[in-house]
Coordinates of C-alpha atoms and ligand atoms in Angstrom, one line a residue:
M1 CA -175.7 -108.3 -135.0
A2 CA -179.0 -110.0 -135.5
T3 CA -182.2 -108.3 -136.9
I4 CA -184.8 -108.3 -134.2
V5 CA -188.4 -107.8 -135.1
V6 CA -191.4 -107.5 -132.8
S7 CA -194.7 -109.3 -133.6
S8 CA -198.1 -109.2 -131.8
K9 CA -198.9 -112.7 -133.0
F10 CA -198.6 -115.8 -130.9
P11 CA -195.2 -117.5 -131.4
I12 CA -196.7 -120.5 -133.1
E13 CA -198.5 -118.5 -135.7
H14 CA -195.0 -117.7 -137.1
A15 CA -193.6 -120.5 -139.4
S16 CA -190.2 -121.2 -137.8
S17 CA -188.1 -124.2 -136.9
C18 CA -187.3 -123.0 -133.4
Y19 CA -189.4 -121.5 -130.7
V20 CA -188.1 -120.2 -127.3
F21 CA -190.1 -119.7 -124.1
L22 CA -188.8 -118.1 -120.9
L23 CA -190.2 -119.5 -117.7
S24 CA -189.8 -118.8 -114.0
P25 CA -190.9 -121.4 -111.4
D26 CA -194.0 -119.3 -110.7
S27 CA -195.1 -118.8 -114.3
I28 CA -194.4 -122.4 -115.6
S29 CA -198.0 -123.6 -115.3
S30 CA -199.8 -120.7 -116.8
V31 CA -197.3 -120.4 -119.7
L32 CA -197.4 -124.2 -120.2
S33 CA -201.1 -124.7 -120.6
D34 CA -200.9 -121.9 -123.4
L35 CA -198.0 -123.5 -125.0
G36 CA -199.4 -126.9 -124.8
N37 CA -202.8 -125.8 -126.3
Q38 CA -200.9 -124.2 -129.2
L39 CA -198.5 -127.1 -129.8
G40 CA -201.0 -129.8 -129.1
V41 CA -198.7 -131.6 -126.7
D42 CA -198.3 -132.1 -123.1
V43 CA -195.4 -129.7 -122.5
A44 CA -195.7 -129.9 -118.6
T45 CA -195.0 -133.6 -118.7
M46 CA -192.1 -133.1 -121.1
L47 CA -190.5 -130.5 -118.8
S48 CA -191.1 -132.5 -115.7
Q49 CA -189.4 -135.5 -117.2
H50 CA -186.3 -133.2 -117.8
D51 CA -186.5 -131.9 -114.1
F52 CA -187.0 -128.4 -115.4
T53 CA -187.5 -126.1 -112.4
G54 CA -187.1 -122.7 -114.1
K55 CA -183.6 -121.9 -112.7
V56 CA -181.5 -119.3 -114.5
R57 CA -179.7 -120.7 -117.5
Q58 CA -181.4 -124.1 -117.3
I59 CA -182.5 -124.9 -120.8
V60 CA -184.8 -127.9 -121.9
E61 CA -185.3 -128.7 -125.4
F62 CA -187.5 -131.0 -127.3
A63 CA -188.8 -131.5 -130.8
V64 CA -192.5 -131.7 -131.6
L65 CA -194.4 -132.3 -134.8
H66 CA -196.3 -129.2 -135.4
K67 CA -198.5 -128.9 -138.5
G68 CA -196.5 -131.6 -140.2
R69 CA -193.2 -129.9 -139.5
L70 CA -190.6 -131.0 -136.8
V71 CA -189.9 -127.9 -134.7
R72 CA -187.5 -127.3 -131.9
V73 CA -188.9 -125.9 -128.6
L74 CA -186.5 -124.5 -126.0
C75 CA -187.7 -123.6 -122.6
A76 CA -185.3 -121.5 -120.5
G77 CA -185.4 -120.8 -116.8
L78 CA -185.7 -117.2 -115.5
G79 CA -185.0 -117.9 -111.9
A80 CA -187.3 -117.5 -108.9
S81 CA -188.6 -114.2 -107.7
K82 CA -187.0 -113.1 -104.5
E83 CA -189.5 -113.0 -101.6
K84 CA -192.2 -113.6 -104.3
K85 CA -191.9 -110.0 -105.4
K86 CA -190.2 -109.6 -108.8
L87 CA -187.8 -111.5 -111.0
D88 CA -184.3 -110.3 -111.5
I89 CA -183.8 -108.9 -114.9
E90 CA -180.2 -110.1 -114.8
G91 CA -181.6 -113.7 -114.8
L92 CA -183.4 -112.9 -118.1
R93 CA -180.3 -111.3 -119.6
R94 CA -178.3 -114.4 -118.9
S95 CA -180.9 -116.8 -120.0
L96 CA -181.4 -115.0 -123.2
A97 CA -177.7 -115.0 -123.9
A98 CA -177.4 -118.7 -123.1
V99 CA -180.3 -119.5 -125.4
Y100 CA -178.8 -117.3 -128.3
R101 CA -175.5 -119.1 -128.0
K102 CA -177.2 -122.6 -128.0
I103 CA -179.3 -121.8 -131.0
A104 CA -176.3 -120.2 -132.9
G105 CA -174.6 -123.5 -132.3
Y106 CA -177.2 -125.3 -134.3
K107 CA -176.6 -123.1 -137.3
I108 CA -180.2 -122.0 -137.4
E109 CA -180.8 -118.7 -139.2
S110 CA -183.8 -117.5 -137.2
F111 CA -185.9 -118.3 -134.0
V112 CA -189.1 -117.0 -132.4
L113 CA -189.1 -115.9 -128.8
C114 CA -192.0 -115.4 -126.5
T115 CA -191.6 -112.3 -124.2
P116 CA -192.2 -113.0 -120.5
D117 CA -194.6 -110.5 -118.9
H118 CA -192.9 -107.1 -118.2
T119 CA -194.6 -106.8 -114.9
L120 CA -192.8 -110.0 -113.6
F121 CA -189.6 -107.8 -113.6
G122 CA -191.3 -104.6 -112.3
L123 CA -190.2 -103.0 -115.7
S124 CA -192.0 -101.1 -118.4
P125 CA -192.5 -102.7 -121.7
Y126 CA -190.0 -100.3 -123.2
E127 CA -187.3 -101.1 -120.5
L128 CA -188.0 -105.0 -121.1
G129 CA -187.5 -104.5 -124.8
T130 CA -184.4 -102.6 -124.3
Q131 CA -182.9 -105.0 -121.9
M132 CA -183.8 -108.2 -124.0
T133 CA -182.3 -106.7 -127.0
I134 CA -179.0 -105.7 -125.4
A135 CA -178.6 -109.2 -124.0
L136 CA -179.1 -110.9 -127.3
E137 CA -177.0 -108.6 -129.3
M138 CA -174.2 -108.7 -126.7
A139 CA -174.3 -112.4 -126.8
A140 CA -173.8 -112.3 -130.5
Y141 CA -170.6 -110.4 -130.3
H142 CA -167.5 -112.4 -131.1
F143 CA -164.1 -111.1 -132.1
D144 CA -163.2 -113.5 -134.8
E145 CA -161.6 -111.2 -137.5
F146 CA -158.3 -112.9 -137.1
I147 CA -159.4 -116.4 -137.0
T148 CA -159.0 -118.0 -140.4
E149 CA -160.3 -121.6 -139.8
A150 CA -164.0 -121.4 -141.0
D151 CA -165.3 -123.8 -138.3
R152 CA -164.0 -121.4 -135.6
K153 CA -165.8 -118.3 -136.9
A154 CA -168.8 -117.2 -135.0
I155 CA -172.1 -118.5 -136.1
H156 CA -174.7 -115.9 -136.2
V157 CA -178.6 -116.1 -136.0
E158 CA -179.7 -113.6 -138.6
D159 CA -183.3 -113.0 -137.5
I160 CA -185.1 -113.0 -134.2
T161 CA -188.8 -112.5 -133.9
I162 CA -189.9 -111.5 -130.4
C163 CA -193.6 -112.1 -129.8
C164 CA -195.3 -109.5 -127.4
Q165 CA -198.9 -109.5 -127.0
T166 CA -199.4 -106.2 -125.1
D167 CA -197.8 -102.7 -125.4
V168 CA -196.3 -103.7 -128.7
A169 CA -195.3 -100.2 -129.8
E170 CA -193.5 -99.4 -126.5
F171 CA -191.8 -102.8 -126.5
E172 CA -190.7 -102.1 -130.0
R173 CA -189.3 -98.7 -129.2
G174 CA -187.3 -100.5 -126.5
V175 CA -185.9 -102.9 -129.1
Q176 CA -184.9 -100.1 -131.3
D177 CA -183.1 -98.1 -128.5
G178 CA -181.6 -101.5 -127.2
T179 CA -180.1 -102.1 -130.6
V180 CA -178.4 -98.8 -130.6
I181 CA -177.0 -99.3 -127.1
A182 CA -175.8 -102.8 -127.9
Q183 CA -174.2 -101.5 -131.1
G184 CA -172.3 -99.1 -128.8
V185 CA -171.2 -101.8 -126.4
N186 CA -170.1 -104.1 -129.1
R187 CA -168.2 -101.3 -130.8
A188 CA -166.3 -100.5 -127.6
R189 CA -165.6 -104.2 -127.2
Y190 CA -164.3 -104.4 -130.7
W191 CA -161.8 -101.5 -130.2
I192 CA -160.6 -103.1 -126.9
D193 CA -160.1 -106.5 -128.5
L194 CA -158.1 -105.2 -131.4
P195 CA -154.3 -105.9 -131.0
P196 CA -152.5 -102.9 -129.4
S197 CA -150.2 -102.5 -132.5
L198 CA -153.3 -101.9 -134.6
L199 CA -155.2 -99.7 -132.1
T200 CA -152.8 -96.9 -131.3
P201 CA -153.8 -93.5 -129.9
P202 CA -154.0 -91.9 -133.4
H203 CA -156.0 -94.9 -134.6
L204 CA -158.5 -94.7 -131.9
A205 CA -158.9 -91.0 -132.4
D206 CA -159.6 -91.7 -136.1
K207 CA -162.3 -94.2 -135.2
A208 CA -163.9 -91.5 -132.9
I209 CA -163.7 -88.9 -135.8
E210 CA -165.5 -91.4 -138.0
I211 CA -168.3 -91.8 -135.7
V212 CA -168.7 -87.9 -135.2
N213 CA -168.8 -87.5 -139.0
Q214 CA -171.8 -89.9 -139.0
H215 CA -173.5 -87.4 -136.7
P216 CA -172.4 -83.9 -137.7
N217 CA -175.5 -82.2 -136.2
E218 CA -175.2 -83.8 -132.8
L219 CA -171.5 -84.3 -132.2
K220 CA -168.3 -82.1 -132.6
V221 CA -164.8 -83.4 -132.1
T222 CA -161.5 -81.8 -131.2
V223 CA -158.3 -83.7 -131.2
F224 CA -155.0 -82.3 -129.9
N225 CA -151.8 -83.9 -131.0
E226 CA -148.6 -84.5 -129.0
D227 CA -147.1 -81.1 -129.8
E228 CA -150.3 -79.3 -128.7
V229 CA -150.6 -81.4 -125.5
N230 CA -147.0 -80.3 -124.7
K231 CA -147.6 -76.7 -125.5
M232 CA -150.8 -76.7 -123.4
G233 CA -148.8 -77.8 -120.4
M234 CA -150.3 -81.3 -120.0
G235 CA -147.2 -82.7 -118.5
G236 CA -149.0 -85.8 -117.3
L237 CA -150.1 -87.1 -120.7
A238 CA -146.9 -86.0 -122.3
S239 CA -144.7 -87.7 -119.8
V240 CA -146.5 -91.1 -120.2
S241 CA -146.3 -90.8 -124.0
R242 CA -142.7 -89.8 -124.1
G243 CA -141.3 -93.3 -124.2
S244 CA -143.4 -94.3 -127.3
E245 CA -142.7 -93.9 -130.9
V246 CA -146.4 -93.3 -131.4
E247 CA -147.9 -89.9 -130.7
C248 CA -150.5 -89.2 -127.9
R249 CA -153.8 -87.5 -128.4
L250 CA -156.3 -85.7 -126.3
L251 CA -159.7 -86.4 -127.8
I252 CA -162.8 -84.4 -126.9
I253 CA -166.3 -85.1 -128.3
E254 CA -169.2 -82.7 -127.5
Y255 CA -172.7 -83.7 -127.7
R256 CA -175.4 -80.9 -127.6
G257 CA -178.8 -81.9 -126.6
A258 CA -179.8 -78.8 -124.6
Q259 CA -179.1 -75.0 -124.7
D260 CA -175.5 -73.8 -125.1
N261 CA -175.4 -72.4 -121.6
S262 CA -176.7 -75.6 -120.0
Q263 CA -173.8 -77.2 -118.0
P264 CA -172.8 -80.5 -119.5
I265 CA -172.0 -83.8 -117.9
A266 CA -168.4 -84.7 -118.5
I267 CA -167.4 -88.3 -119.1
V268 CA -163.7 -89.0 -119.1
G269 CA -162.0 -92.3 -120.0
K270 CA -158.5 -93.6 -119.6
G271 CA -157.0 -94.4 -122.9
I272 CA -153.7 -96.2 -122.6
T273 CA -153.7 -98.3 -125.7
F274 CA -150.9 -100.5 -124.3
D275 CA -149.6 -100.4 -120.7
S276 CA -146.2 -102.1 -120.5
G277 CA -145.6 -100.3 -117.2
G278 CA -142.9 -98.1 -118.8
L279 CA -139.6 -98.2 -117.2
S280 CA -141.3 -99.6 -114.0
I281 CA -142.0 -102.6 -116.4
K282 CA -144.6 -105.1 -115.7
P283 CA -143.8 -108.8 -115.5
A284 CA -144.9 -110.7 -118.7
L285 CA -147.9 -112.2 -117.3
S286 CA -149.4 -108.9 -116.2
M287 CA -148.7 -107.3 -119.5
E288 CA -150.8 -110.0 -121.4
T289 CA -154.1 -108.3 -121.2
M290 CA -152.9 -104.6 -121.2
K291 CA -154.3 -103.8 -124.6
D292 CA -157.5 -103.4 -122.5
D293 CA -156.0 -100.4 -120.8
M294 CA -158.1 -98.1 -123.1
S295 CA -161.5 -99.6 -122.0
G296 CA -162.5 -96.3 -120.3
A297 CA -161.8 -94.3 -123.4
A298 CA -163.6 -96.9 -125.6
A299 CA -166.6 -96.7 -123.2
V300 CA -166.9 -93.0 -123.3
I301 CA -166.3 -92.6 -127.1
A302 CA -168.9 -95.4 -128.0
T303 CA -171.3 -93.8 -125.4
M304 CA -171.2 -90.5 -127.5
G305 CA -172.1 -92.4 -130.6
V306 CA -175.2 -93.9 -128.7
L307 CA -176.3 -90.5 -127.5
A308 CA -176.1 -89.0 -130.9
I309 CA -178.9 -91.4 -131.9
L310 CA -180.9 -91.5 -128.7
K311 CA -180.7 -87.8 -128.3
P312 CA -181.2 -87.0 -124.6
R313 CA -182.0 -83.4 -123.9
I314 CA -178.8 -82.6 -122.1
N315 CA -175.2 -81.6 -122.9
V316 CA -172.5 -84.1 -122.6
V317 CA -168.8 -83.9 -123.2
A318 CA -166.4 -86.8 -123.4
L319 CA -162.6 -86.5 -122.9
A320 CA -160.2 -89.3 -123.6
P321 CA -156.5 -88.9 -123.1
L322 CA -154.8 -91.4 -125.4
A323 CA -151.3 -92.8 -125.2
E324 CA -149.0 -95.8 -125.2
N325 CA -147.0 -96.5 -121.9
L326 CA -143.6 -97.9 -123.1
P327 CA -140.0 -97.9 -121.9
S328 CA -137.3 -96.4 -124.1
G329 CA -134.3 -94.0 -123.7
K330 CA -136.7 -91.1 -123.7
A331 CA -139.2 -92.6 -121.2
T332 CA -140.1 -90.9 -118.0
K333 CA -138.0 -92.1 -115.2
P334 CA -139.0 -92.9 -111.6
G335 CA -138.1 -89.7 -109.7
D336 CA -139.1 -87.4 -112.5
I337 CA -141.5 -84.6 -111.5
V338 CA -144.3 -83.5 -113.9
R339 CA -146.6 -80.5 -114.0
F340 CA -150.2 -80.9 -115.0
Y341 CA -152.6 -78.6 -116.9
N342 CA -154.1 -77.2 -113.6
G343 CA -150.6 -76.3 -112.4
K344 CA -150.2 -79.0 -109.8
T345 CA -147.0 -81.2 -109.7
A346 CA -146.5 -84.9 -109.0
E347 CA -143.4 -86.9 -108.4
V348 CA -143.6 -90.1 -110.7
L349 CA -142.1 -92.9 -108.4
N350 CA -143.6 -95.7 -110.5
T351 CA -144.2 -95.2 -114.2
D352 CA -146.8 -98.0 -114.2
A353 CA -149.1 -95.8 -112.3
E354 CA -149.6 -93.9 -115.5
G355 CA -153.4 -93.8 -115.7
R356 CA -153.8 -91.2 -113.0
L357 CA -151.2 -89.0 -114.8
I358 CA -153.1 -88.8 -118.1
L359 CA -156.4 -88.5 -116.3
A360 CA -155.1 -85.6 -114.3
D361 CA -154.7 -83.5 -117.3
A362 CA -158.0 -84.5 -118.9
L363 CA -160.0 -83.9 -115.7
S364 CA -158.3 -80.5 -115.2
Y365 CA -159.1 -79.6 -118.9
A366 CA -162.8 -80.6 -118.3
V367 CA -163.1 -78.5 -115.3
Q368 CA -161.4 -75.4 -116.8
H369 CA -163.1 -75.4 -120.2
Y370 CA -166.6 -77.0 -119.6
N371 CA -167.9 -75.9 -116.2
P372 CA -169.5 -79.4 -115.9
Q373 CA -172.3 -80.1 -113.6
A374 CA -170.8 -83.5 -112.9
I375 CA -167.7 -85.5 -113.9
I376 CA -167.6 -89.4 -114.2
D377 CA -164.3 -91.0 -115.0
L378 CA -163.8 -94.6 -116.1
A379 CA -160.5 -96.2 -115.9
T380 CA -158.7 -99.6 -115.7
L381 CA -156.9 -97.8 -113.0
T382 CA -155.6 -100.4 -110.4
G383 CA -154.9 -104.1 -110.0
A384 CA -156.0 -103.5 -106.3
C385 CA -159.5 -102.8 -107.3
A386 CA -159.6 -105.8 -109.5
H387 CA -158.5 -107.8 -106.5
A388 CA -160.8 -106.3 -104.0
L389 CA -164.1 -106.5 -106.1
G390 CA -163.2 -109.3 -108.7
P391 CA -164.9 -109.2 -112.2
F392 CA -168.5 -108.5 -111.3
F393 CA -168.5 -104.9 -109.7
S394 CA -166.6 -101.8 -110.8
G395 CA -165.2 -99.8 -107.9
L396 CA -167.0 -96.5 -107.2
F397 CA -165.3 -93.6 -105.6
G398 CA -166.7 -90.2 -104.8
E399 CA -168.2 -87.8 -102.1
D400 CA -171.3 -86.5 -103.8
E401 CA -174.1 -88.5 -102.4
A402 CA -176.6 -87.5 -105.2
L403 CA -174.3 -88.3 -108.0
I404 CA -173.2 -91.6 -106.3
N405 CA -176.8 -92.6 -105.9
R406 CA -177.7 -91.9 -109.5
I407 CA -174.8 -94.0 -110.7
K408 CA -175.6 -96.9 -108.2
Q409 CA -179.2 -96.9 -109.5
A410 CA -178.2 -96.8 -113.2
G411 CA -175.8 -99.7 -112.5
N412 CA -178.5 -101.8 -110.9
R413 CA -180.9 -101.0 -113.8
C414 CA -178.6 -101.8 -116.6
G415 CA -176.5 -104.8 -115.3
E416 CA -173.3 -102.9 -114.8
R417 CA -173.0 -103.0 -111.0
V418 CA -170.8 -100.8 -109.0
W419 CA -169.6 -101.0 -105.4
Q420 CA -168.6 -98.0 -103.4
L421 CA -165.2 -97.9 -101.5
P422 CA -164.5 -95.2 -98.9
M423 CA -162.8 -91.8 -99.9
D424 CA -162.0 -91.0 -96.3
D425 CA -159.5 -88.2 -95.6
D426 CA -157.4 -90.6 -93.6
Y427 CA -156.0 -92.0 -96.9
K428 CA -154.9 -88.6 -98.1
G429 CA -151.4 -88.9 -96.5
A430 CA -150.6 -91.9 -98.7
I431 CA -149.7 -89.7 -101.7
R432 CA -147.8 -87.0 -99.9
S433 CA -144.4 -86.2 -101.7
P434 CA -141.4 -84.6 -100.1
V435 CA -140.5 -82.9 -103.4
A436 CA -143.7 -82.3 -105.3
D437 CA -147.5 -81.6 -104.5
I438 CA -148.3 -85.3 -104.7
C439 CA -146.8 -88.7 -105.5
N440 CA -148.2 -91.1 -108.2
I441 CA -148.2 -94.0 -105.8
G442 CA -149.4 -94.5 -102.3
K443 CA -147.0 -95.3 -99.5
S444 CA -147.0 -98.9 -98.7
A445 CA -148.4 -98.5 -95.1
Y446 CA -151.7 -97.2 -96.4
K447 CA -152.1 -100.2 -98.7
A448 CA -155.6 -99.6 -100.5
G449 CA -154.1 -98.9 -103.8
A450 CA -157.6 -98.3 -105.5
I451 CA -158.6 -95.7 -102.9
T452 CA -155.1 -93.9 -102.9
A453 CA -155.4 -93.7 -106.7
A454 CA -158.9 -92.1 -106.4
H455 CA -157.4 -89.5 -104.0
F456 CA -154.8 -88.7 -106.6
L457 CA -157.6 -88.0 -109.1
Q458 CA -159.5 -85.9 -106.7
H459 CA -156.8 -83.2 -106.8
F460 CA -157.9 -82.4 -110.5
V461 CA -161.7 -82.1 -110.2
G462 CA -161.9 -79.0 -108.1
D463 CA -165.4 -78.6 -106.6
V464 CA -167.2 -80.3 -109.4
P465 CA -169.4 -83.3 -108.3
W466 CA -167.4 -86.2 -109.3
V467 CA -167.4 -90.0 -109.4
H468 CA -164.4 -92.2 -110.4
L469 CA -165.2 -95.8 -111.6
D470 CA -162.3 -98.3 -111.5
I471 CA -163.1 -100.8 -114.2
A472 CA -159.8 -102.8 -114.0
G473 CA -161.7 -105.9 -112.9
T474 CA -164.7 -105.6 -115.0
A475 CA -163.4 -104.5 -118.4
F476 CA -162.0 -107.8 -119.7
D477 CA -162.3 -111.6 -119.4
V478 CA -165.3 -111.6 -117.0
P479 CA -166.2 -115.4 -116.5
D480 CA -169.6 -117.1 -116.2
I481 CA -171.8 -114.3 -117.6
P482 CA -173.1 -115.7 -120.9
Y483 CA -173.5 -112.4 -122.8
Y484 CA -169.8 -111.8 -122.3
R485 CA -167.0 -113.9 -123.8
P486 CA -163.3 -114.1 -123.1
G487 CA -162.1 -110.6 -124.1
A488 CA -163.7 -107.1 -123.7
T489 CA -167.0 -106.5 -122.0
G490 CA -167.6 -102.9 -123.1
V491 CA -168.3 -102.1 -119.5
G492 CA -169.4 -98.4 -119.1
V493 CA -171.4 -97.9 -122.2
R494 CA -174.5 -99.4 -120.7
L495 CA -174.0 -97.6 -117.5
L496 CA -173.2 -94.2 -118.8
T497 CA -176.1 -94.4 -121.4
D498 CA -178.6 -95.4 -118.7
L499 CA -177.3 -92.7 -116.4
I500 CA -177.5 -89.9 -119.0
M501 CA -180.9 -91.1 -120.4
N502 CA -182.4 -91.0 -116.9
W503 CA -180.6 -87.9 -115.7
Ligands
BES1 N1 -153.4 -100.6 -116.2 C1 -153.0 -100.9 -114.8 C2 -154.1 -101.5 -113.9 C3 -154.7 -102.8 -114.2 C4 -154.3 -104.0 -113.6 C5 -155.7 -102.8 -115.1 C6 -154.9 -105.2 -114.0 C7 -156.4 -104.0 -115.5 C8 -155.9 -105.2 -114.9 C9 -152.3 -99.7 -114.2 O1 -151.8 -98.7 -115.0 C10 -151.4 -100.1 -113.2 O2 -150.4 -100.7 -113.7 N2 -151.5 -99.9 -111.9 C11 -150.6 -100.3 -111.0 C12 -150.5 -99.2 -110.0 C13 -149.3 -99.3 -109.0 C14 -148.0 -99.2 -109.7 C15 -149.5 -98.2 -107.9 C16 -151.2 -101.5 -110.3 O3 -152.3 -101.7 -110.1 O4 -150.3 -102.4 -110.0
ZN2 ZN1 -149.8 -99.2 -115.5
ZN3 ZN1 -152.6 -98.7 -116.9

């Protein structure tokens, strides 16, 4: 991560070898005359010679002699405002990330960046500082621990100075909180990117305990091992883990930001550290990225680390059922029937639909022990959702309009967008079973695998307002967005943090 400092000086007052200006088509002329005056060059002509229009991710670069030094100037586009109202903050995120990558490629240790005006985006200075910082720090993430060739390792920019002429203190507060949120996102990405034999359920639980130990006053952790999971009657989690040599865990982290009797928000994340499909084994190609099947768990754990620092005045509990899904002589077989923590039973016809089995126990436990005011679960649950929405929107399922709206708004603010799919009763018949309460796969006539999976989960949330987010498409290998890379996105951390901080 880079160190970001905020300055109230003009960019050119800082001695640097690289200056960055972010411009929208509407702001080009005003910014340019300032910039030109400061640099003593005709910037407008330079940019028009390069056909610079201010489109998102367009970067024009030139060198000028400033006070006897040759300095680089980068102008990056922010995109046009829709109907001349306000600029889209996502354009700024992407521009910043593209700029960061470009400059890192030059092996420059620092650069100076001029903030665009916060009012252009309809944001407060605090929000702009937060969003700019998150984009820069996310762009700096690279999982290169296992690359030994020096020239393929990530090159980092050490120091970034952001110049901001108004509301400096508020902007700076945004930078500080943005740094914390980005650390959470990048931490989740790191866990997800780790190879599955290094990041097993006990390992991920240990990483969570490490974080809790850093914040003993804010966080409390409970970890149940496989024996305890069995004894508690969590037949879903136990049945998925049965085929593996490695033990499962049920991890619970509590954050206390309000009175003890204040009902918490429960966040629940699917934590399959590797999904082979079990006896209903996946084809090789589909298994290649299945180390990402704990992305929901990574998101909820990392979010708790963020909350411990940002300290919202609300109680939150995170639950992450952690297991490996592998075939073996002990593995659950298609046709087996499992009994969950809330007493319901399910026929397991496909052992590759394992996420809903482990979530069923975690959701039941949250309802019974925490009396939550809302439950949000995140899971790389179905290929069907990834196919329906692709990599840019997570699937949203639920019936509580107030909670749904909160989450949609948080998604639009923070850049992790969601798209609602129907939870209509007509789909309920898909998971009827002749031999158990429900079946873990939907009948083929109903198709809609993402929706029928959500209906399965609904059996375990009682009357609590609940939203399920299917992140199968958004958790890993998202193309074209420059603050991501091939690999984990850390989706969920920004969304949950935004939701909880603005509850
Ligand atoms: N972990 C997968 C879903 C997944 C697919 C995540 C692609 C990320 C990318 C899940 O456990 C699974 O295998 N689901 C099955 C369900 C089916 C058997 C009903 C699927 O989607 O094919
Ligand atoms: Zn599966
Ligand atoms: Zn899975």
